[in-house]
PDB file of C-alpha atoms and ligand atoms in Angstrom:
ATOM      1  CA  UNK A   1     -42.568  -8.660 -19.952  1.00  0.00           C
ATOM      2  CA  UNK A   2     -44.189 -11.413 -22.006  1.00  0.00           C
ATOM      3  CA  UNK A   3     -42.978 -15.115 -20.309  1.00  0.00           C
ATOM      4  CA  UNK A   4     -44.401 -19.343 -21.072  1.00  0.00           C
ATOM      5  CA  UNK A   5     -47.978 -19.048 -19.085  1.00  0.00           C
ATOM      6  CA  UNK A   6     -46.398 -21.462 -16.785  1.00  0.00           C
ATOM      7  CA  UNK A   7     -43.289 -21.913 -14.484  1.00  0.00           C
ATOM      8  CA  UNK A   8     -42.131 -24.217 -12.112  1.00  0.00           C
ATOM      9  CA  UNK A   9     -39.628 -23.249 -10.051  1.00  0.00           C
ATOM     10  CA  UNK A  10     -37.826 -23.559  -6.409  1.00  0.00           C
ATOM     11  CA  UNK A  11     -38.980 -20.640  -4.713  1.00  0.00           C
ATOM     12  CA  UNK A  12     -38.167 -19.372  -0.705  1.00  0.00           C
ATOM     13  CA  UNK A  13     -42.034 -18.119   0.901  1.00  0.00           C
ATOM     14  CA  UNK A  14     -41.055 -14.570   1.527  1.00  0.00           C
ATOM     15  CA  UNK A  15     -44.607 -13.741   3.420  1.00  0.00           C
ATOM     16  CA  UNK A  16     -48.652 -12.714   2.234  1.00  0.00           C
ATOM     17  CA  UNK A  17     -51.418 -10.951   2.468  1.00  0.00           C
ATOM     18  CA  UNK A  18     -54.997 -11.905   2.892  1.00  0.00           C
ATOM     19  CA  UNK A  19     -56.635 -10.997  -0.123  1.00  0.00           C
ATOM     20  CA  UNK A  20     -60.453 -11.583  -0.113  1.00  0.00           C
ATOM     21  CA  UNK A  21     -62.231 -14.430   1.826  1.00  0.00           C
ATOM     22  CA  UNK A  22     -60.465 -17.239   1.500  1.00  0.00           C
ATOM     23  CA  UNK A  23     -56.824 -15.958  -0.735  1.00  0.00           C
ATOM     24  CA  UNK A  24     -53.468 -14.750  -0.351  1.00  0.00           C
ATOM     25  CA  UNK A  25     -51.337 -13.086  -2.329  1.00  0.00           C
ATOM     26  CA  UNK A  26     -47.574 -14.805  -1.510  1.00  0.00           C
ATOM     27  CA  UNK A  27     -44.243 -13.498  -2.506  1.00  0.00           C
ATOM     28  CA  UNK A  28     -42.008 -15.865  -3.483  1.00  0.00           C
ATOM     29  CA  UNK A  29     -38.222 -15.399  -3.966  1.00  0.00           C
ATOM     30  CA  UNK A  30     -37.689 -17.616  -7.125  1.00  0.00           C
ATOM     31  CA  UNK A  31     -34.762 -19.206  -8.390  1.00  0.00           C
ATOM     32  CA  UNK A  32     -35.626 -18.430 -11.943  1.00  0.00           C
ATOM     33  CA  UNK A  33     -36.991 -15.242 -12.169  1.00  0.00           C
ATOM     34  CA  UNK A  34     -36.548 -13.733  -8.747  1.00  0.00           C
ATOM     35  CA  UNK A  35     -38.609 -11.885  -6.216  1.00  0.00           C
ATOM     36  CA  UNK A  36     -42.648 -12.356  -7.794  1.00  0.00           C
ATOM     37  CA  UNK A  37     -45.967 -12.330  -5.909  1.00  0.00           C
ATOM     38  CA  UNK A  38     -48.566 -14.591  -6.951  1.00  0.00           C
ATOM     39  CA  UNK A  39     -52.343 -15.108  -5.616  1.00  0.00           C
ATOM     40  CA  UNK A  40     -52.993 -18.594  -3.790  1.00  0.00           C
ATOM     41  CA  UNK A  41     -56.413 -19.079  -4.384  1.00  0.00           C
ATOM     42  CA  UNK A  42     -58.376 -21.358  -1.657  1.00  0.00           C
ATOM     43  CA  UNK A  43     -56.215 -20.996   1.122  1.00  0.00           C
ATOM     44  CA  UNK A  44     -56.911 -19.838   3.846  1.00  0.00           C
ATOM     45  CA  UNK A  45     -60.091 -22.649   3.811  1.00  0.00           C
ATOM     46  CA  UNK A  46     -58.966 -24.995   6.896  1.00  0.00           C
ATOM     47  CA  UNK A  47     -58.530 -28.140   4.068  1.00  0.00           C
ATOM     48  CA  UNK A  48     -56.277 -25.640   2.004  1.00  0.00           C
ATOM     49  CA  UNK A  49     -53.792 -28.463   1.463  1.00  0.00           C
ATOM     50  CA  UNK A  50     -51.314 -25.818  -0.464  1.00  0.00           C
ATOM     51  CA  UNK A  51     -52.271 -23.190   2.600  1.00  0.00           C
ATOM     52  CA  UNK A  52     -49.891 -25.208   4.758  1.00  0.00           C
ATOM     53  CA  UNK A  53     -46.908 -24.941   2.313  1.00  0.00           C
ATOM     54  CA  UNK A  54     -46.631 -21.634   2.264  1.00  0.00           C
ATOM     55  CA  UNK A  55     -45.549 -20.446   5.812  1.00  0.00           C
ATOM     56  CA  UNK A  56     -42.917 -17.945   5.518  1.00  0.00           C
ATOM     57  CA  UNK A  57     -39.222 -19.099   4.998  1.00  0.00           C
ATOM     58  CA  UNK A  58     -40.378 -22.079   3.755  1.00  0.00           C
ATOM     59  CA  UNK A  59     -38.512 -23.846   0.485  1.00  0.00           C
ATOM     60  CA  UNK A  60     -40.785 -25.090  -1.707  1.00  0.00           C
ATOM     61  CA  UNK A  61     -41.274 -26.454  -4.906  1.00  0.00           C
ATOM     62  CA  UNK A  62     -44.147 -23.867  -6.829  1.00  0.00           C
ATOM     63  CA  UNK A  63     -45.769 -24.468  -9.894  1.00  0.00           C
ATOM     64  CA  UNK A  64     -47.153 -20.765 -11.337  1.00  0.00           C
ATOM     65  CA  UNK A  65     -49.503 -19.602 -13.981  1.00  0.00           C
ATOM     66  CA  UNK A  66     -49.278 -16.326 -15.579  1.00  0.00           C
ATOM     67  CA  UNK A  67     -52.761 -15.040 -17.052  1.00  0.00           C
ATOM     68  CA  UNK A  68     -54.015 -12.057 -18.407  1.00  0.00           C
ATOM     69  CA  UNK A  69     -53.128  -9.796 -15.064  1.00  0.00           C
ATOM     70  CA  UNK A  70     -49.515  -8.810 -13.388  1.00  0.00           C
ATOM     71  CA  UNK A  71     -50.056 -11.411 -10.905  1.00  0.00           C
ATOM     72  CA  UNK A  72     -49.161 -15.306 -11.251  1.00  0.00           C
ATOM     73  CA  UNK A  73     -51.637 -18.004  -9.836  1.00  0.00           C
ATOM     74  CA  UNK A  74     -50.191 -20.409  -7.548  1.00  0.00           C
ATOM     75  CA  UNK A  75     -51.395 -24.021  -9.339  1.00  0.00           C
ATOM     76  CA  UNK A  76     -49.129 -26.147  -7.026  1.00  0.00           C
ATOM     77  CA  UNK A  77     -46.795 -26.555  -4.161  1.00  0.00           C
ATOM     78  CA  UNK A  78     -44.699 -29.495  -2.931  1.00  0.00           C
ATOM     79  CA  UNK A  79     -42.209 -28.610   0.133  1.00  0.00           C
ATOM     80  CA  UNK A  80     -38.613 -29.268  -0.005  1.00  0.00           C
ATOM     81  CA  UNK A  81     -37.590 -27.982   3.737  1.00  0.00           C
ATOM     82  CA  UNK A  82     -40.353 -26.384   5.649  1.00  0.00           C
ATOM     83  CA  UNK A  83     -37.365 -24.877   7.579  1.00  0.00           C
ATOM     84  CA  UNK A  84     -39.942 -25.247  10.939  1.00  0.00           C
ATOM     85  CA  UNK A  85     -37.239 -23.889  13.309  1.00  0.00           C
ATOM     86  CA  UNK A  86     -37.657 -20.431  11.534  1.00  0.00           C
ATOM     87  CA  UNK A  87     -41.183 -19.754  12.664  1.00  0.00           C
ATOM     88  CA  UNK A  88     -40.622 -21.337  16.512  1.00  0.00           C
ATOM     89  CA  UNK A  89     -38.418 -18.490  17.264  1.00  0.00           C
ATOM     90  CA  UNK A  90     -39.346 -14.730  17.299  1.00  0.00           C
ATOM     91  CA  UNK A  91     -35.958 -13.993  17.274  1.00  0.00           C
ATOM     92  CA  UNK A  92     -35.070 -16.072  14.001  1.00  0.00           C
ATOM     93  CA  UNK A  93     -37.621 -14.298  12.311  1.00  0.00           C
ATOM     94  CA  UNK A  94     -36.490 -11.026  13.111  1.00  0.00           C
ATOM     95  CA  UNK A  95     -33.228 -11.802  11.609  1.00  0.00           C
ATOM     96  CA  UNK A  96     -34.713 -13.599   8.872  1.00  0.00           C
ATOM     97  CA  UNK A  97     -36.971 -10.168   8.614  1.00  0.00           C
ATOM     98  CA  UNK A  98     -33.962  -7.840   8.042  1.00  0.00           C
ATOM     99  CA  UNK A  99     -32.541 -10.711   5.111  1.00  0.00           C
ATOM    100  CA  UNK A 100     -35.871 -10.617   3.355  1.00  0.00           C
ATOM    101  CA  UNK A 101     -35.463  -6.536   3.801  1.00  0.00           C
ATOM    102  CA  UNK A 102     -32.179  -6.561   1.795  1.00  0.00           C
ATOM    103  CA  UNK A 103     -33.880  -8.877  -1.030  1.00  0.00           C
ATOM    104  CA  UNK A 104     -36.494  -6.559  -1.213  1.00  0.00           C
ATOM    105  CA  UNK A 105     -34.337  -3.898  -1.727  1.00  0.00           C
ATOM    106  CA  UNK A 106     -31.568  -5.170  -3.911  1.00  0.00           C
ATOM    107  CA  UNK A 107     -33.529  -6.908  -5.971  1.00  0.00           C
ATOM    108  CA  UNK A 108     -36.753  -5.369  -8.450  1.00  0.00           C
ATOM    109  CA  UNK A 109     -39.592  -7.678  -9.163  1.00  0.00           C
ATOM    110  CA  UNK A 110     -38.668 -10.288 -11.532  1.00  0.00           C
ATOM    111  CA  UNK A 111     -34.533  -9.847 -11.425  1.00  0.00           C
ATOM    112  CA  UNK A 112     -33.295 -13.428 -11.752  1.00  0.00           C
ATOM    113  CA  UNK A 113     -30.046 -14.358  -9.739  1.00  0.00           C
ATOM    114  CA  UNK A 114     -29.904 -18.384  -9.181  1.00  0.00           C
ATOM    115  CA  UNK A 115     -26.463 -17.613  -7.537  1.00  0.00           C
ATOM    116  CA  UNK A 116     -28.319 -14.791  -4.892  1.00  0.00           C
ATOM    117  CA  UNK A 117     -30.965 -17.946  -4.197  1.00  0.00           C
ATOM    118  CA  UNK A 118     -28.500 -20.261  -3.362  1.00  0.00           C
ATOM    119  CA  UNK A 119     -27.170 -17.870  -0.756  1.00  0.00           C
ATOM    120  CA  UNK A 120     -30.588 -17.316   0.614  1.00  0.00           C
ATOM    121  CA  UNK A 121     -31.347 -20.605   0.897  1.00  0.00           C
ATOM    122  CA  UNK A 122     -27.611 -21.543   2.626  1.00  0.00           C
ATOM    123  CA  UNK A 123     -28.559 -18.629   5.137  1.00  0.00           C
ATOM    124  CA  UNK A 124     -32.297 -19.690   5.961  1.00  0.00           C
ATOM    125  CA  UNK A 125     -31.343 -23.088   6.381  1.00  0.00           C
ATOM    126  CA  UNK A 126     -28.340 -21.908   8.903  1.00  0.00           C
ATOM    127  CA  UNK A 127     -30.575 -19.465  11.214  1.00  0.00           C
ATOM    128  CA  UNK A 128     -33.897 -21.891  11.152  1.00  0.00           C
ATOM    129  CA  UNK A 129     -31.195 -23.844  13.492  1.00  0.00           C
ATOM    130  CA  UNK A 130     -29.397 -20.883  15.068  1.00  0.00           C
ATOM    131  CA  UNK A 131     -29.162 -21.608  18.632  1.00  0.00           C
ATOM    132  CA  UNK A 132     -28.903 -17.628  20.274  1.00  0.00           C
ATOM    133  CA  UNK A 133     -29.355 -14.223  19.351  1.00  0.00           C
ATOM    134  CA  UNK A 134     -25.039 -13.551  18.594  1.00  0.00           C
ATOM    135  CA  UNK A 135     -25.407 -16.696  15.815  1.00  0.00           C
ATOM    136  CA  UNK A 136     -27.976 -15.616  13.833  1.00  0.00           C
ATOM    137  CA  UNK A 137     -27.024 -11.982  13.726  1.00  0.00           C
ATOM    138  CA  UNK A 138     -23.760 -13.409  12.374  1.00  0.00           C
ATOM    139  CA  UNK A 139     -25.058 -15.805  10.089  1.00  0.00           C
ATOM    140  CA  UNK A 140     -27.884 -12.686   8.517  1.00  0.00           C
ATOM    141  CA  UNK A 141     -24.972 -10.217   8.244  1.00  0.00           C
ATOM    142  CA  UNK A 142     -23.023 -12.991   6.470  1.00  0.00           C
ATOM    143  CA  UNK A 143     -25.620 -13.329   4.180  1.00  0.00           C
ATOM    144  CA  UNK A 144     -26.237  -9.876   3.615  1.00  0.00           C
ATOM    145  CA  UNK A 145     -22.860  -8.876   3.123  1.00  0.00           C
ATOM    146  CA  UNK A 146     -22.546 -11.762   0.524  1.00  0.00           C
ATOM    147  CA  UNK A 147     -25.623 -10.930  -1.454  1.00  0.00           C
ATOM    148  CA  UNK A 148     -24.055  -7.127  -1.648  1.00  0.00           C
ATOM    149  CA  UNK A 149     -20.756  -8.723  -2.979  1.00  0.00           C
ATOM    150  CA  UNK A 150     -22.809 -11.013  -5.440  1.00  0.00           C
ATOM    151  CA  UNK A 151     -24.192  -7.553  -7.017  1.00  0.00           C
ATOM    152  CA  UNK A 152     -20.475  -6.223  -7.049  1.00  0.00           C
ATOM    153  CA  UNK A 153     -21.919  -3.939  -4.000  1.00  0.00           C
ATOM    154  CA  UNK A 154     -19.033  -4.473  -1.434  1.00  0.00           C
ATOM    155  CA  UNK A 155     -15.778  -5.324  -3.212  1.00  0.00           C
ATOM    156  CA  UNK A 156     -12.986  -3.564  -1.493  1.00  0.00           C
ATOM    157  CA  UNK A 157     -11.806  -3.873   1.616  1.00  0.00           C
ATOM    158  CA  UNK A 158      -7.738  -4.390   1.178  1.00  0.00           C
ATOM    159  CA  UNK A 159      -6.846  -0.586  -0.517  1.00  0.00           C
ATOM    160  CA  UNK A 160      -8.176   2.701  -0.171  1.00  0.00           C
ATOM    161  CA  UNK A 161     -11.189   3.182  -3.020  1.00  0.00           C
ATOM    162  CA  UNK A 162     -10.315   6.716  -3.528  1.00  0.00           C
ATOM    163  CA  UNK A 163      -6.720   6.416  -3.991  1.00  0.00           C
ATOM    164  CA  UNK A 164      -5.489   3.226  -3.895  1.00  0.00           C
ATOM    165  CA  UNK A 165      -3.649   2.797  -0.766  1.00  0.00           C
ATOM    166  CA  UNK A 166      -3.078   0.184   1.166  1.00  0.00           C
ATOM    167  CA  UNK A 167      -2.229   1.330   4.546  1.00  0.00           C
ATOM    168  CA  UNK A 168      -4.272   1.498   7.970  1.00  0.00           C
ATOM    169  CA  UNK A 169      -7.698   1.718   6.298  1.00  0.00           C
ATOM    170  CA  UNK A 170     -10.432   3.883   8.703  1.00  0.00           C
ATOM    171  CA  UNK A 171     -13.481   4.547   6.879  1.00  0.00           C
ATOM    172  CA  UNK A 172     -16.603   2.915   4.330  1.00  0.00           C
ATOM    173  CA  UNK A 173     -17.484   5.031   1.508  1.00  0.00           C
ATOM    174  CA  UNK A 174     -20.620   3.601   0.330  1.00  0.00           C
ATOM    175  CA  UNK A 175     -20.890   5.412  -3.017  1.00  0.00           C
ATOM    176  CA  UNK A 176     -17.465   4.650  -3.725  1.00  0.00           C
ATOM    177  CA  UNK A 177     -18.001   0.349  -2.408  1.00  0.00           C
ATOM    178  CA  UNK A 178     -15.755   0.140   0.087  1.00  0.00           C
ATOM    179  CA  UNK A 179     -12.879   1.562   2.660  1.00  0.00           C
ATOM    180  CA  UNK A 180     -11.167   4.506   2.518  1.00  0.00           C
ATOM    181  CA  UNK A 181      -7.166   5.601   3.992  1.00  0.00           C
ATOM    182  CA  UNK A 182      -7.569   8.393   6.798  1.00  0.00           C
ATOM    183  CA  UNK A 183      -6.299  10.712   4.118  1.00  0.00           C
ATOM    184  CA  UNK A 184      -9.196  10.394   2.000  1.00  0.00           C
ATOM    185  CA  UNK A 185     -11.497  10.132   5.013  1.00  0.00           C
ATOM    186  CA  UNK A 186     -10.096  13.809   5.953  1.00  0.00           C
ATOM    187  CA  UNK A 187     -11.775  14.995   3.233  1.00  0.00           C
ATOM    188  CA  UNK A 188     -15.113  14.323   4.671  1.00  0.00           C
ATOM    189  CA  UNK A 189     -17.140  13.455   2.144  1.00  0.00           C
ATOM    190  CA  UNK A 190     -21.041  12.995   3.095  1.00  0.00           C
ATOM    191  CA  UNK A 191     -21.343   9.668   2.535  1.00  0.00           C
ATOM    192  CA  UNK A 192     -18.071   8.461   4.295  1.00  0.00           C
ATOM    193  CA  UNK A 193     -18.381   7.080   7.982  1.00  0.00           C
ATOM    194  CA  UNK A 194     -15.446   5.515  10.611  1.00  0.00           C
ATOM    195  CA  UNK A 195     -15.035   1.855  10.720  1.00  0.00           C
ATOM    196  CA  UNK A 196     -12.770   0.685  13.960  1.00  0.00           C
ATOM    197  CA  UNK A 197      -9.901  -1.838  13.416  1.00  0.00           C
ATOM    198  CA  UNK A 198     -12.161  -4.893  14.803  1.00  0.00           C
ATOM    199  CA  UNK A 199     -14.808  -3.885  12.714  1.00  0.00           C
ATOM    200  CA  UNK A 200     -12.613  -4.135   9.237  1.00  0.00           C
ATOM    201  CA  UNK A 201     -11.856  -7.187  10.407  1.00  0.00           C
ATOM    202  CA  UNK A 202     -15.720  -8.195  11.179  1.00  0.00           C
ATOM    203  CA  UNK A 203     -16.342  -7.489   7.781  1.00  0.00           C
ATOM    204  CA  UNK A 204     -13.615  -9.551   6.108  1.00  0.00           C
ATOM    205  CA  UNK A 205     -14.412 -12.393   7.920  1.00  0.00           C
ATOM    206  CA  UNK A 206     -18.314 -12.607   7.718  1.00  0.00           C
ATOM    207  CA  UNK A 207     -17.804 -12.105   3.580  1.00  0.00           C
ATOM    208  CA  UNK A 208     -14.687 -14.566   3.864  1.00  0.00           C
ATOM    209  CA  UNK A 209     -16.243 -17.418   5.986  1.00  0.00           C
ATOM    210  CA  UNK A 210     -18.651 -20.112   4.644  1.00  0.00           C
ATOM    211  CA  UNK A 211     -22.155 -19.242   6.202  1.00  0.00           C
ATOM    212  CA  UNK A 212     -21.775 -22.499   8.264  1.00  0.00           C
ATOM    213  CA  UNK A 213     -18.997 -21.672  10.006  1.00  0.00           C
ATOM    214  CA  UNK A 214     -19.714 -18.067  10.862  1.00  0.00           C
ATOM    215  CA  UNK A 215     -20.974 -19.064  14.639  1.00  0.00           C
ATOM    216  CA  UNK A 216     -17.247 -19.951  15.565  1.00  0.00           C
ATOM    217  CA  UNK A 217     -15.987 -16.132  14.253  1.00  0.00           C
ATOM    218  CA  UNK A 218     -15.636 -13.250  17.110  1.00  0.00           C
ATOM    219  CA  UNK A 219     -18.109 -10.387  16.752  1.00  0.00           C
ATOM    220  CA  UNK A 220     -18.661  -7.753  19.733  1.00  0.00           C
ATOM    221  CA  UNK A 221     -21.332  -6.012  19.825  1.00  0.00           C
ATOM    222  CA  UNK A 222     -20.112  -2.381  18.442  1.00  0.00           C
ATOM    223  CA  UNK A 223     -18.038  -4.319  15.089  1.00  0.00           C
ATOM    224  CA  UNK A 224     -21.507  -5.612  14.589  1.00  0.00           C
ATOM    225  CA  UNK A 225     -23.007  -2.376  14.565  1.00  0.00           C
ATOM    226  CA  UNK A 226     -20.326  -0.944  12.054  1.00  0.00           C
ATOM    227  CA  UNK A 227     -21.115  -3.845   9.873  1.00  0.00           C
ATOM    228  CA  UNK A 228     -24.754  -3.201  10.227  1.00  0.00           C
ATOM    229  CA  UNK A 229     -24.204   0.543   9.624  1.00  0.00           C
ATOM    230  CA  UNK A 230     -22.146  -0.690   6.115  1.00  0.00           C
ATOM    231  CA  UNK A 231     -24.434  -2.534   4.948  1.00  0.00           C
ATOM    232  CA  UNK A 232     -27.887  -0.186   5.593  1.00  0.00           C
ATOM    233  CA  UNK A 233     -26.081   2.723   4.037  1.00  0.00           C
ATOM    234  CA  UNK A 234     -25.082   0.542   0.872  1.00  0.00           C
ATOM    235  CA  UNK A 235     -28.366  -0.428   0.671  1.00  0.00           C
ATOM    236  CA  UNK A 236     -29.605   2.810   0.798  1.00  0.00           C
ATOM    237  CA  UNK A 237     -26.674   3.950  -1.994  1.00  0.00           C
ATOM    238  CA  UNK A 238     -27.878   1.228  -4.423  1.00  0.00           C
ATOM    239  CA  UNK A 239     -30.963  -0.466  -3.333  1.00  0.00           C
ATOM    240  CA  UNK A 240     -34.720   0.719  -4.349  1.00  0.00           C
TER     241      UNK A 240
HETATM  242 ZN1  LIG B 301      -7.166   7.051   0.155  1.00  0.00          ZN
END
């Protein structure tokens, strides 16, 4: 893919890895041309003064070069929000783990989506101030769920995808992107699993509700596995 030899873009840290000495190489998710890894020369040297920008979850502001090789050269960072309550809580990081999972998954090296940023960043910003483990679970499968609707993953959940009805809807047929009526769920297809009453309704309202306001919804603990269960099994239907 031939691109200008330089780019400055707003970029989310998604993590590194030490590469020689004194470098890392840091994936970025990018606002203008998605997920990329690029090597940070200098470092991990204790007066690194671009080291310290790049913690995971960090927004930033990252000026690239693109040489000869696959991999960009970081030439610059400025921070916009360090997002510091991510990385004093195990707990937000997990959750912030299993977003940076989905990305990984959804989204091939170098697949712009400004729109799927925006989310990220709305949802990093929420959990680096989540105050318990229920909140940021919600506020992650919020996000999640969203990013699958943003890539036309997830889009019904009002009538049957098989068939079109609209009563009492039971199951999630991945393959198919969405519910299905308990006639069509008779038919057992392998990809089709039972979603409960409360959990229909856990996923219509973390997809419906602003990220912000998520904390206030109800979620019990098995509607958040179903949710989790819908979402892992699309991924694994469309994701790499
Ligand atoms: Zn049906």
């Amino acid at each position: 893919m031939k691109h200008e030899r330089y780019l400055k873009t707003d970029a989310l840290v998604m993590g590194s890895i030490r590469l020689r000495e004194a470098d890392r190489i840091v994936t970025f998710y990018t606002k203008e041309r998605g997920r990329l890894s690029a090597v940070a020369k200098g470092v991990r040297r204790t007066r690194s003064r671009i080291g310290g920008r790049l913690e995971p979850f960090s927004l930033v502001h990252v000026m690239l070069y693109s040489g000869s090789g696959s991999l960009y050269t970081v030439t610059g960072v400025e921070t916009i929000r360090s997002f510091q309550g991510m990385r004093e809580s195990l707990l937000r990081m997990e959750e912030g783990g299993r977003l940076f999972e989905s990305l990984r998954r959804l989204f091939p090296e170098e697949e712009e989506s400004p729109s799927s940023f925006n989310l990220l960043v709305r949802g990093v910003g929420r959990l680096s101030t989540a105050e318990d483990r229920p909140t940021a679970a919600k506020v992650v499968l919020s996000t999640r769920l969203k990013l699958l609707m943003a890539l036309g993953y997830l889009p019904e959940l009002d009538s049957c995808v098989q068939c079109g009805s609209d009563q009492l809807l039971c199951g999630f047929r991945p393959s198919m992107g969405g519910m299905v009526c308990p006639d069509c769920f008779a038919e057992e297809h392998y990809d089709c699993f039972s979603i409960s009453a409360n959990g229909l309704t856990a996923l219509r309202d973390l997809l419906e509700s602003p990220i912000s306001d998520v904390d206030r919804l109800p979620l019990d603990a098995a509607a958040a596995a179903e949710v989790e269960r819908a979402i892992l099994r699309t991924l694994a239907h469309h994701g790499h």
